[in-house]
CSV table of C-alpha atoms and ligand atoms in Angstrom, one decimal:
chain,number,residue,atom,x,y,z
A,78,MET,CA,85.8,74.8,81.7
A,79,ALA,CA,82.4,77.4,81.4
A,80,THR,CA,81.3,79.0,77.9
A,81,ARG,CA,82.5,82.4,78.7
A,82,PRO,CA,79.9,85.2,77.3
A,83,GLU,CA,81.8,88.1,75.4
A,84,MET,CA,82.1,91.0,77.8
A,85,ASP,CA,81.4,94.7,77.1
A,86,LEU,CA,84.3,96.7,77.9
A,87,GLY,CA,84.6,99.7,76.3
A,88,ARG,CA,83.5,101.8,79.2
A,89,PHE,CA,87.0,100.5,81.1
A,90,PRO,CA,90.2,101.9,80.1
A,91,TYR,CA,92.4,99.5,81.7
A,92,LEU,CA,90.6,96.8,79.8
A,93,GLN,CA,91.1,98.2,76.3
A,94,GLY,CA,93.9,96.7,73.9
A,95,ASN,CA,96.6,94.1,75.5
A,96,TYR,CA,94.8,95.3,78.5
A,97,ALA,CA,92.0,93.3,77.7
A,98,PRO,CA,91.9,89.5,79.0
A,99,VAL,CA,91.9,86.6,76.9
A,100,LEU,CA,89.2,84.2,77.7
A,101,GLU,CA,90.7,81.1,76.7
A,102,GLU,CA,93.6,79.0,78.7
A,103,SER,CA,95.8,77.6,75.9
A,104,THR,CA,98.8,75.2,75.8
A,105,PHE,CA,101.0,75.3,73.3
A,106,ASP,CA,104.7,72.9,72.7
A,107,GLU,CA,106.7,74.0,69.5
A,108,GLY,CA,106.0,73.4,65.7
A,109,GLU,CA,102.6,73.5,63.6
A,110,GLY,CA,100.3,75.5,65.1
A,111,GLY,CA,102.4,75.9,68.4
A,112,LEU,CA,105.2,78.1,69.6
A,113,ARG,CA,107.5,79.5,66.9
A,114,VAL,CA,111.2,79.9,68.1
A,115,GLU,CA,113.0,82.8,66.4
A,116,GLY,CA,116.9,83.1,67.5
A,117,LYS,CA,118.0,80.8,69.9
A,118,VAL,CA,116.9,79.3,73.2
A,119,PRO,CA,120.1,79.4,75.9
A,120,GLU,CA,120.5,75.4,76.3
A,121,ASN,CA,121.8,75.9,79.5
A,122,ILE,CA,118.7,76.9,81.5
A,123,THR,CA,116.1,75.0,82.7
A,124,GLY,CA,112.9,76.2,84.5
A,125,ALA,CA,110.2,78.0,84.1
A,126,PHE,CA,109.3,82.0,83.0
A,127,MET,CA,106.1,82.2,85.1
A,128,ARG,CA,104.6,85.9,85.2
A,129,ASN,CA,100.9,86.5,86.9
A,130,GLY,CA,98.7,89.4,85.9
A,131,PRO,CA,94.9,90.5,86.3
A,132,ASN,CA,92.6,89.0,83.8
A,133,VAL,CA,88.8,89.3,84.4
A,134,ALA,CA,86.5,86.0,84.0
A,135,TRP,CA,83.4,87.3,84.0
A,136,GLN,CA,81.9,91.0,82.8
A,137,PRO,CA,82.8,93.8,86.1
A,138,GLU,CA,81.1,96.3,86.7
A,139,HIS,CA,83.5,98.5,87.6
A,140,TYR,CA,87.2,98.1,87.6
A,141,VAL,CA,90.6,99.6,88.5
A,142,TYR,CA,93.8,99.0,87.8
A,143,PRO,CA,96.3,97.7,89.1
A,144,VAL,CA,93.7,96.6,91.8
A,145,ASP,CA,91.2,94.5,90.2
A,146,GLY,CA,90.9,91.3,87.9
A,147,ASP,CA,91.6,87.4,88.4
A,148,GLY,CA,94.8,86.2,88.1
A,149,MET,CA,96.1,84.6,85.4
A,150,ILE,CA,99.5,82.7,85.1
A,151,HIS,CA,101.6,82.8,81.7
A,152,ALA,CA,104.4,80.5,81.8
A,153,VAL,CA,107.2,79.4,79.4
A,154,TYR,CA,109.0,76.1,80.3
A,155,PHE,CA,112.7,75.5,79.1
A,156,LYS,CA,114.3,72.5,78.9
A,157,ASP,CA,117.3,71.2,76.4
A,158,GLY,CA,116.6,74.3,74.8
A,159,ARG,CA,113.0,73.2,73.9
A,160,VAL,CA,110.2,75.3,75.4
A,161,HIS,CA,106.3,74.8,76.7
A,162,TYR,CA,103.4,77.5,77.0
A,163,ARG,CA,100.7,77.1,79.1
A,164,ASN,CA,98.4,80.2,80.6
A,165,ARG,CA,95.8,79.3,83.5
A,166,TRP,CA,93.8,81.1,85.4
A,167,VAL,CA,94.0,81.3,89.7
A,168,ARG,CA,91.0,79.5,90.9
A,169,THR,CA,91.0,80.7,93.8
A,170,LYS,CA,87.7,80.2,96.4
A,171,SER,CA,85.9,83.1,94.6
A,172,PHE,CA,86.3,82.2,91.2
A,173,GLN,CA,85.3,78.9,91.0
A,174,VAL,CA,82.0,80.6,92.7
A,175,GLU,CA,81.9,83.0,90.0
A,176,GLU,CA,82.5,79.8,87.6
A,177,LYS,CA,79.7,78.0,89.2
A,178,LEU,CA,77.1,81.0,89.1
A,179,GLN,CA,78.2,82.4,85.5
A,180,ARG,CA,78.6,85.7,87.2
A,181,ALA,CA,80.9,88.5,88.7
A,182,CYS,CA,79.5,88.2,92.4
A,183,TRP,CA,82.0,90.6,94.1
A,184,GLY,CA,82.4,94.2,92.9
A,185,SER,CA,85.9,95.7,92.6
A,186,HIS,CA,88.3,97.5,94.9
A,187,GLY,CA,87.5,100.4,93.8
A,188,LYS,CA,83.9,100.4,94.3
A,189,PRO,CA,82.8,97.1,96.5
A,190,HIS,CA,79.7,96.4,97.7
A,191,PRO,CA,78.0,93.6,99.6
A,192,VAL,CA,78.7,90.0,98.5
A,193,ASP,CA,75.5,88.3,96.8
A,194,PRO,CA,74.2,86.1,99.4
A,195,GLU,CA,73.8,83.4,96.3
A,196,ALA,CA,77.4,83.6,96.5
A,197,ILE,CA,78.0,83.0,99.9
A,198,ALA,CA,75.4,80.7,100.5
A,199,ALA,CA,77.7,78.9,97.2
A,200,GLY,CA,80.7,78.6,99.9
A,201,GLY,CA,82.2,82.5,99.4
A,202,SER,CA,83.8,84.7,101.5
A,203,PRO,CA,81.2,87.2,102.4
A,204,ASN,CA,84.4,89.7,102.4
A,205,PRO,CA,83.3,92.3,100.1
A,206,MET,CA,87.6,92.6,99.0
A,207,LYS,CA,88.0,90.0,96.7
A,208,ASN,CA,91.2,87.7,96.8
A,209,PRO,CA,92.0,87.8,92.9
A,210,ALA,CA,95.6,86.6,93.8
A,211,ASN,CA,96.9,88.3,90.9
A,212,THR,CA,100.2,90.4,91.3
A,213,SER,CA,102.7,87.8,91.2
A,214,VAL,CA,104.0,84.3,91.2
A,215,LEU,CA,107.5,82.9,93.3
A,216,PHE,CA,109.0,80.2,94.6
A,217,HIS,CA,110.2,79.6,98.1
A,218,GLY,CA,110.4,76.6,100.4
A,219,ASP,CA,109.0,74.4,97.6
A,220,LYS,CA,106.6,75.9,97.3
A,221,LEU,CA,104.9,77.7,94.2
A,222,PHE,CA,102.6,80.7,94.9
A,223,ALA,CA,100.6,83.1,93.5
A,224,LEU,CA,100.6,86.2,95.5
A,225,PHE,CA,98.3,89.2,96.2
A,226,GLU,CA,99.0,92.3,98.1
A,227,ALA,CA,96.1,92.0,100.8
A,228,GLY,CA,95.2,88.4,100.7
A,229,PHE,CA,96.7,84.9,101.4
A,230,PRO,CA,99.2,83.2,99.2
A,231,HIS,CA,97.4,80.8,96.6
A,232,VAL,CA,100.0,77.6,96.2
A,233,MET,CA,99.9,76.2,92.6
A,234,ASP,CA,101.6,72.8,91.1
A,235,SER,CA,104.3,73.7,89.0
A,236,ASP,CA,101.6,72.8,86.2
A,237,LEU,CA,99.4,75.9,87.0
A,238,SER,CA,96.7,73.9,88.5
A,239,THR,CA,96.0,75.7,91.9
A,240,VAL,CA,96.2,74.1,95.2
A,241,GLY,CA,94.5,76.8,97.2
A,242,GLU,CA,95.3,79.4,100.0
A,243,TYR,CA,98.0,78.6,102.5
A,244,ASP,CA,98.4,80.7,105.9
A,245,TYR,CA,101.6,79.4,107.1
A,246,GLU,CA,100.3,77.2,109.5
A,247,GLY,CA,97.9,79.2,111.3
A,248,LEU,CA,100.8,82.6,111.3
A,249,LEU,CA,98.3,84.8,108.7
A,250,GLN,CA,94.6,85.1,110.1
A,251,PRO,CA,91.7,85.5,108.2
A,252,GLY,CA,91.8,88.9,107.2
A,253,ASP,CA,95.6,89.1,107.0
A,254,GLY,CA,97.1,90.3,103.4
A,255,LEU,CA,100.1,89.1,102.9
A,256,THR,CA,102.4,91.4,100.2
A,257,ALA,CA,102.8,90.5,97.4
A,258,HIS,CA,106.0,91.4,96.9
A,259,PRO,CA,108.3,89.0,99.3
A,260,LYS,CA,112.1,89.1,98.9
A,261,ILE,CA,114.6,86.0,99.0
A,262,CYS,CA,117.8,87.2,100.6
A,263,GLY,CA,120.3,86.2,98.0
A,264,ARG,CA,122.9,85.7,101.1
A,265,THR,CA,120.8,83.4,102.6
A,266,GLY,CA,117.7,82.2,101.0
A,267,ASP,CA,115.5,84.0,103.8
A,268,LEU,CA,112.0,85.2,102.2
A,269,VAL,CA,111.0,88.6,103.8
A,270,SER,CA,107.8,89.1,103.3
A,271,ASN,CA,104.9,91.4,105.8
A,272,THR,CA,102.0,91.5,107.1
A,273,GLN,CA,99.0,94.4,106.8
A,274,ARG,CA,95.9,94.8,109.3
A,275,PHE,CA,94.0,97.8,109.9
A,276,ALA,CA,94.9,98.0,113.7
A,277,GLU,CA,98.0,98.1,114.8
A,278,PRO,CA,100.5,97.0,114.2
A,279,TYR,CA,99.9,97.4,110.8
A,280,LEU,CA,102.9,96.0,109.6
A,281,THR,CA,104.4,92.9,110.7
A,282,LEU,CA,108.0,92.0,108.9
A,283,GLN,CA,107.4,88.0,108.5
A,284,ILE,CA,110.8,86.0,108.1
A,285,PHE,CA,111.2,82.3,106.9
A,286,ASP,CA,114.2,80.7,106.0
A,287,LYS,CA,115.1,78.8,102.8
A,288,THR,CA,112.8,76.1,104.1
A,289,GLY,CA,110.0,78.0,104.8
A,290,ARG,CA,109.8,77.8,108.1
A,291,HIS,CA,108.6,81.0,110.0
A,292,LYS,CA,112.0,82.2,112.0
A,293,ARG,CA,110.3,85.7,113.2
A,294,SER,CA,107.8,88.3,113.6
A,295,ILE,CA,109.2,91.9,113.3
A,296,PRO,CA,106.4,94.2,114.5
A,297,VAL,CA,107.3,97.8,112.9
A,298,TYR,CA,105.1,100.6,115.2
A,299,GLY,CA,105.5,104.4,114.5
A,300,MET,CA,102.7,104.3,111.8
A,301,HIS,CA,99.2,106.2,112.4
A,302,ARG,CA,97.3,104.0,110.1
A,303,ARG,CA,97.7,101.3,107.7
A,304,ALA,CA,98.9,102.6,104.6
A,305,MET,CA,99.7,101.4,100.5
A,306,ILE,CA,102.7,99.6,101.3
A,307,HIS,CA,103.0,97.4,97.9
A,308,ASP,CA,106.7,96.9,98.1
A,309,ILE,CA,109.9,96.2,100.9
A,310,GLN,CA,113.6,95.7,100.3
A,311,ILE,CA,116.5,93.9,102.0
A,312,CYS,CA,119.4,95.8,102.6
A,313,GLY,CA,122.1,93.8,103.8
A,314,ASP,CA,121.2,93.7,107.4
A,315,TYR,CA,118.1,96.0,107.7
A,316,ILE,CA,114.5,96.1,106.1
A,317,VAL,CA,113.5,99.0,104.5
A,318,GLY,CA,110.2,100.3,103.5
A,319,PHE,CA,108.2,103.4,102.4
A,320,PHE,CA,105.1,104.5,104.3
A,321,ALA,CA,104.3,107.4,102.0
A,322,PRO,CA,101.0,109.4,102.6
A,323,ALA,CA,98.9,106.8,100.6
A,324,PHE,CA,95.8,105.5,102.4
A,325,PRO,CA,93.7,102.7,101.8
A,326,ASP,CA,90.2,103.7,103.2
A,327,ILE,CA,87.6,100.6,102.9
A,328,GLU,CA,84.3,102.7,104.9
A,329,ALA,CA,84.8,105.2,102.1
A,330,ALA,CA,85.0,103.0,99.4
A,331,MET,CA,82.0,101.3,101.0
A,332,LYS,CA,80.5,104.4,100.7
A,333,GLY,CA,81.1,104.9,97.2
A,334,GLU,CA,83.9,107.3,97.8
A,335,ASN,CA,87.6,107.1,96.6
A,336,PRO,CA,88.9,104.0,98.2
A,337,PHE,CA,93.1,105.2,98.2
A,338,LEU,CA,93.5,108.8,100.0
A,339,TRP,CA,96.3,110.9,99.2
A,340,GLN,CA,97.6,113.4,102.0
A,341,GLY,CA,100.4,115.1,99.6
A,342,GLU,CA,101.3,117.5,102.6
A,343,ARG,CA,102.6,114.7,104.9
A,344,PRO,CA,106.4,113.6,104.0
A,345,THR,CA,107.6,110.3,103.0
A,346,ARG,CA,108.5,108.7,105.9
A,347,ILE,CA,110.8,105.5,105.4
A,348,PHE,CA,111.2,103.0,108.1
A,349,ALA,CA,114.6,100.6,108.4
A,350,VAL,CA,114.3,97.8,110.7
A,351,HIS,CA,117.2,94.8,111.7
A,352,ARG,CA,116.7,91.8,110.4
A,353,ASP,CA,116.8,90.1,114.3
A,354,GLY,CA,114.5,92.6,115.3
A,355,GLY,CA,113.9,95.5,117.5
A,356,GLU,CA,112.5,98.7,117.1
A,357,PRO,CA,112.6,100.4,113.7
A,358,ILE,CA,114.7,103.4,112.9
A,359,TRP,CA,112.5,106.2,111.1
A,360,PHE,CA,113.6,108.7,108.4
A,361,GLU,CA,111.8,111.4,106.7
A,362,ALA,CA,112.2,112.9,103.0
A,363,PRO,CA,110.2,114.6,100.8
A,364,THR,CA,107.0,113.2,100.0
A,365,PHE,CA,106.8,110.5,96.8
A,366,PHE,CA,105.5,107.3,96.2
A,367,SER,CA,107.2,104.5,95.1
A,368,TRP,CA,105.6,100.9,93.6
A,369,HIS,CA,108.9,98.8,93.4
A,370,PHE,CA,111.9,98.6,94.7
A,371,CYS,CA,114.8,97.6,92.5
A,372,ASN,CA,117.5,96.1,94.8
A,373,GLY,CA,119.1,97.5,98.4
A,374,PHE,CA,122.2,96.9,100.0
A,375,GLN,CA,124.2,97.7,103.1
A,376,SER,CA,128.0,99.5,103.1
A,377,GLY,CA,129.3,100.1,106.8
A,378,ASN,CA,126.3,102.0,108.2
A,379,LYS,CA,124.7,103.3,104.8
A,380,LEU,CA,121.6,101.9,103.4
A,381,TYR,CA,121.5,102.1,99.6
A,382,VAL,CA,118.2,101.7,98.3
A,383,ASP,CA,117.1,101.5,94.8
A,384,TYR,CA,113.6,101.7,93.3
A,385,VAL,CA,110.9,103.8,91.5
A,386,TRP,CA,110.4,107.0,92.8
A,387,MET,CA,107.1,109.0,91.5
A,388,ASN,CA,105.4,112.4,92.9
A,389,SER,CA,102.2,111.0,93.9
A,390,MET,CA,100.2,108.2,94.3
A,391,PRO,CA,98.6,106.8,90.9
A,392,ILE,CA,95.1,105.7,91.3
A,393,SER,CA,92.3,107.5,90.3
A,394,ASN,CA,89.0,105.6,91.0
A,395,GLU,CA,86.9,108.1,88.8
A,396,LEU,CA,89.7,107.3,85.5
A,397,GLY,CA,89.1,103.8,87.0
A,398,THR,CA,93.2,103.8,85.7
A,399,GLY,CA,96.7,104.0,87.6
A,400,VAL,CA,97.5,107.5,85.9
A,401,GLU,CA,100.3,105.9,84.3
A,402,SER,CA,101.1,109.5,83.0
A,403,GLN,CA,103.0,111.0,85.6
A,404,MET,CA,106.8,110.5,85.3
A,405,ARG,CA,108.6,107.8,87.1
A,406,ASN,CA,112.0,107.9,87.8
A,407,MET,CA,114.7,105.0,89.0
A,408,HIS,CA,115.9,106.5,92.1
A,409,ARG,CA,118.7,105.7,94.2
A,410,LEU,CA,117.8,106.8,98.1
A,411,VAL,CA,120.8,106.6,100.9
A,412,LEU,CA,120.4,106.3,104.6
A,413,ASP,CA,122.8,106.7,107.3
A,414,LEU,CA,122.1,105.1,110.1
A,415,LYS,CA,124.7,107.1,112.4
A,416,THR,CA,123.8,110.7,111.0
A,417,GLY,CA,119.9,110.0,110.5
A,418,SER,CA,120.6,111.7,106.5
A,419,VAL,CA,118.8,110.5,103.5
A,420,THR,CA,119.4,111.4,100.3
A,421,ASN,CA,117.3,110.5,97.5
A,422,ASP,CA,118.4,110.8,93.4
A,423,LYS,CA,117.8,110.0,90.3
A,424,VAL,CA,120.0,107.5,88.4
A,425,GLY,CA,118.4,108.2,85.2
A,426,THR,CA,115.4,110.1,83.3
A,427,THR,CA,113.9,107.3,81.3
A,428,TYR,CA,110.4,106.9,82.4
A,429,CYS,CA,111.1,103.2,84.1
A,430,GLU,CA,108.4,101.0,86.2
A,431,PHE,CA,108.8,97.1,87.1
A,432,SER,CA,112.4,97.1,88.3
A,433,ARG,CA,114.3,94.3,88.6
A,434,ALA,CA,117.7,92.8,89.3
A,435,ASP,CA,119.8,89.5,89.3
A,436,GLU,CA,118.4,87.9,92.1
A,437,ARG,CA,121.6,86.4,93.5
A,438,ARG,CA,122.6,89.6,95.0
A,439,CYS,CA,119.0,90.5,96.3
A,440,GLY,CA,120.2,92.4,99.4
A,441,GLN,CA,123.9,92.5,98.5
A,442,ARG,CA,125.9,95.1,96.8
A,443,TYR,CA,124.9,94.5,92.7
A,444,ARG,CA,125.9,96.8,89.7
A,445,TYR,CA,123.2,96.4,87.1
A,446,GLY,CA,119.2,97.4,87.6
A,447,PHE,CA,116.8,96.0,84.9
A,448,ALA,CA,113.6,98.0,84.4
A,449,ALA,CA,109.9,98.5,81.9
A,450,ALA,CA,110.0,101.6,79.9
A,451,ALA,CA,108.4,104.2,78.0
A,452,THR,CA,110.7,105.9,75.5
A,453,GLN,CA,107.6,106.8,72.8
A,454,THR,CA,105.7,109.8,73.6
A,455,TRP,CA,102.4,108.9,74.2
A,456,GLU,CA,100.6,112.0,74.1
A,457,ASP,CA,97.2,112.5,76.2
A,458,SER,CA,96.9,108.8,76.9
A,459,GLN,CA,96.3,107.8,80.0
A,460,ASN,CA,96.4,104.0,78.7
A,461,HIS,CA,100.3,103.7,79.3
A,462,GLY,CA,102.4,101.2,77.9
A,463,TYR,CA,106.2,100.0,78.0
A,464,ASN,CA,107.7,100.2,74.6
A,465,ALA,CA,111.0,98.9,76.3
A,466,THR,CA,113.4,97.4,78.2
A,467,ILE,CA,115.8,99.8,80.1
A,468,ALA,CA,118.8,98.4,81.9
A,469,TYR,CA,120.8,100.8,84.1
A,470,ASP,CA,125.3,100.5,85.5
A,471,MET,CA,123.8,101.7,88.9
A,472,GLU,CA,127.1,102.5,89.2
A,473,ASN,CA,127.2,105.4,87.1
A,474,GLY,CA,124.0,105.8,85.6
A,475,LYS,CA,124.6,104.5,82.2
A,476,SER,CA,122.1,103.0,80.4
A,477,GLN,CA,121.3,100.8,77.8
A,478,VAL,CA,118.3,100.9,75.5
A,479,TRP,CA,116.1,97.8,73.6
A,480,ASP,CA,112.8,99.4,72.0
A,481,TYR,CA,110.3,96.5,71.0
A,482,GLY,CA,108.8,98.6,67.9
A,483,GLU,CA,105.9,100.9,67.4
A,484,GLY,CA,103.2,100.5,69.8
A,485,SER,CA,104.4,97.8,71.7
A,486,ASN,CA,103.8,96.5,75.2
A,487,ALA,CA,106.9,95.3,77.4
A,488,GLY,CA,106.6,93.6,80.6
A,489,GLU,CA,108.7,93.4,83.9
A,490,PRO,CA,112.0,92.0,83.1
A,491,VAL,CA,113.4,89.3,84.9
A,492,HIS,CA,117.2,88.2,85.3
A,493,ILE,CA,117.8,84.4,84.8
A,494,PRO,CA,121.4,83.9,85.9
A,495,ASN,CA,122.9,82.0,83.3
A,496,PRO,CA,124.5,78.7,85.1
A,497,ASP,CA,128.1,79.1,84.0
A,498,SER,CA,128.6,82.4,85.2
A,499,GLU,CA,128.8,84.5,88.2
A,500,LYS,CA,128.0,87.4,86.6
A,501,GLU,CA,125.3,89.7,86.6
A,502,GLU,CA,125.9,90.6,82.8
A,503,ASP,CA,126.4,87.1,81.5
A,504,GLY,CA,122.3,86.3,82.5
A,505,TYR,CA,119.3,86.4,80.6
A,506,LEU,CA,116.7,88.5,80.8
A,507,MET,CA,113.5,87.5,80.0
A,508,CYS,CA,109.9,89.5,79.5
A,509,TYR,CA,106.4,89.0,77.3
A,510,VAL,CA,106.1,91.4,74.8
A,511,TYR,CA,103.3,92.2,72.8
A,512,ASN,CA,103.6,94.1,69.1
A,513,PRO,CA,101.0,94.8,66.9
A,514,GLU,CA,102.4,93.4,64.0
A,515,GLU,CA,103.9,90.3,65.2
A,516,GLY,CA,101.8,89.5,68.2
A,517,ALA,CA,103.1,88.3,71.6
A,518,TYR,CA,106.1,86.7,72.2
A,519,LEU,CA,108.9,86.0,75.0
A,520,SER,CA,111.9,88.1,74.1
A,521,ILE,CA,115.1,86.8,75.8
A,522,LEU,CA,117.9,89.4,76.2
A,523,SER,CA,121.3,89.6,76.6
A,524,ALA,CA,121.5,91.1,80.5
A,525,GLY,CA,125.2,92.7,79.6
A,526,HIS,CA,123.6,93.3,76.2
A,527,VAL,CA,120.4,94.8,75.9
A,528,ASP,CA,120.8,97.0,73.5
A,529,ARG,CA,122.0,94.6,70.7
A,530,GLY,CA,117.9,93.1,71.3
A,531,PRO,CA,116.5,89.4,71.4
A,532,LEU,CA,118.7,86.4,71.6
A,533,ALA,CA,115.6,84.7,70.5
A,534,LYS,CA,111.7,85.5,70.3
A,535,ILE,CA,109.1,82.7,71.5
A,536,HIS,CA,106.2,83.4,70.0
A,537,ILE,CA,103.2,82.7,71.1
A,538,PRO,CA,99.8,81.8,69.2
A,539,ALA,CA,97.4,83.6,71.9
A,540,ARG,CA,97.7,86.9,73.3
A,541,VAL,CA,99.4,87.6,76.8
A,542,PRO,CA,98.1,90.2,78.1
A,543,ASN,CA,99.8,93.2,79.7
A,544,GLY,CA,100.5,91.8,83.6
A,545,PHE,CA,102.4,92.6,86.4
A,546,HIS,CA,105.4,90.8,88.2
A,547,ALA,CA,107.1,87.4,86.7
A,548,ASN,CA,109.6,85.1,88.0
A,549,TRP,CA,111.7,82.5,86.7
A,550,MET,CA,111.8,79.3,88.3
A,551,ASN,CA,114.6,77.9,88.5
A,552,GLY,CA,114.9,73.9,87.7
A,553,MET,CA,111.2,73.9,87.7
A,554,THR,CA,109.8,71.2,84.7
A,555,LEU,CA,106.4,70.0,83.9
B,250,FE2,FE1,103.8,95.1,92.1
């Protein structure tokens, strides 16, 4: 591995504290100098908890959270009650070129610049928008993917070595963005994803069967330009997405202006498309923005869509941050396919993000939603963390919270089904936590008893920076 010089990150708000990268790729087993287990690891689960996130490898010139930073996956593997940890960068083509040239060759998504000819000569892409493969990690169709919003997925081996980009056998064309948030239907195992382009159709839904074979493409017409559509949701027979007035503007970005345009005077429009295809049904609601769905389902003519609401798109190029101080809440939106009516109600008042549910219920009626939550005040700080995990009973809005302590940061809580039970509440919730006194650990909560605190903590003798999305790779071992 290349020797990595220390970076000067002082001017980047979202590379401070536990947002700062780690420069080591580590491997730890349990025992002296390695992982330390506090509490009891469930013995009936076999698989790997993996989480992706940005981890800059070379001194950046500019940095905007949450769109920049080279993807790094942190994984904890479980087998027979024993655990193993490793973290590895996703070795994209651009990562390899920068590794060879020992410097950053691509600009930030907030301030792109033409790619250095030396990087192109070394095999790098001339596209100034680098695919950092930094947003999520997902297993489907016998492939483990590192995902990024605006680029091809990267196939990974179970040991976190990078295989390379995957275009679904030519389905994806150069420049196509594939969402970082495909959904796997809990009923059929189909993967529902989408391709985004800068020409009509701006968004095309892509459906793959459980083996990864392409079933159909459904263009979604009715958008006047490409928007920041970060997530989509299966709701029974339908797929729902939010067309909020948040637009990427590459021309502006190349001129050094804000690459994201927020037109808050426009309403947020919502599409629902039948999974068999056909024209989208469009709804309209007072303006809001959302990064993430929690789950959705259908009951007769109504679609229930649970998501994290916020009042505008939280990106400021000047601040280099996500402007995390604006409120985010769990909401339930109900679309009536017959009357066209929309209701959009708060489920809870706690600041939350990174919403998840039992994946066996994806697209189906369910009861419990989980999220990272902020229950501490952070005053004027823009650099915001989540100190807690929250579990919502979506039927009555009641919640349970576990606070990891002063100054902690807790990641996206992933639901791991209990192999011996069909019940959501019998499963486990896992997330990485950083606590200033305890360091990094993987927290394992009972999904039904979040307020009792961790059943186990797997202490990791290296820092795990704050990151994005995680998933449970059931049955995956080394
Ligand atoms: Fe996301």
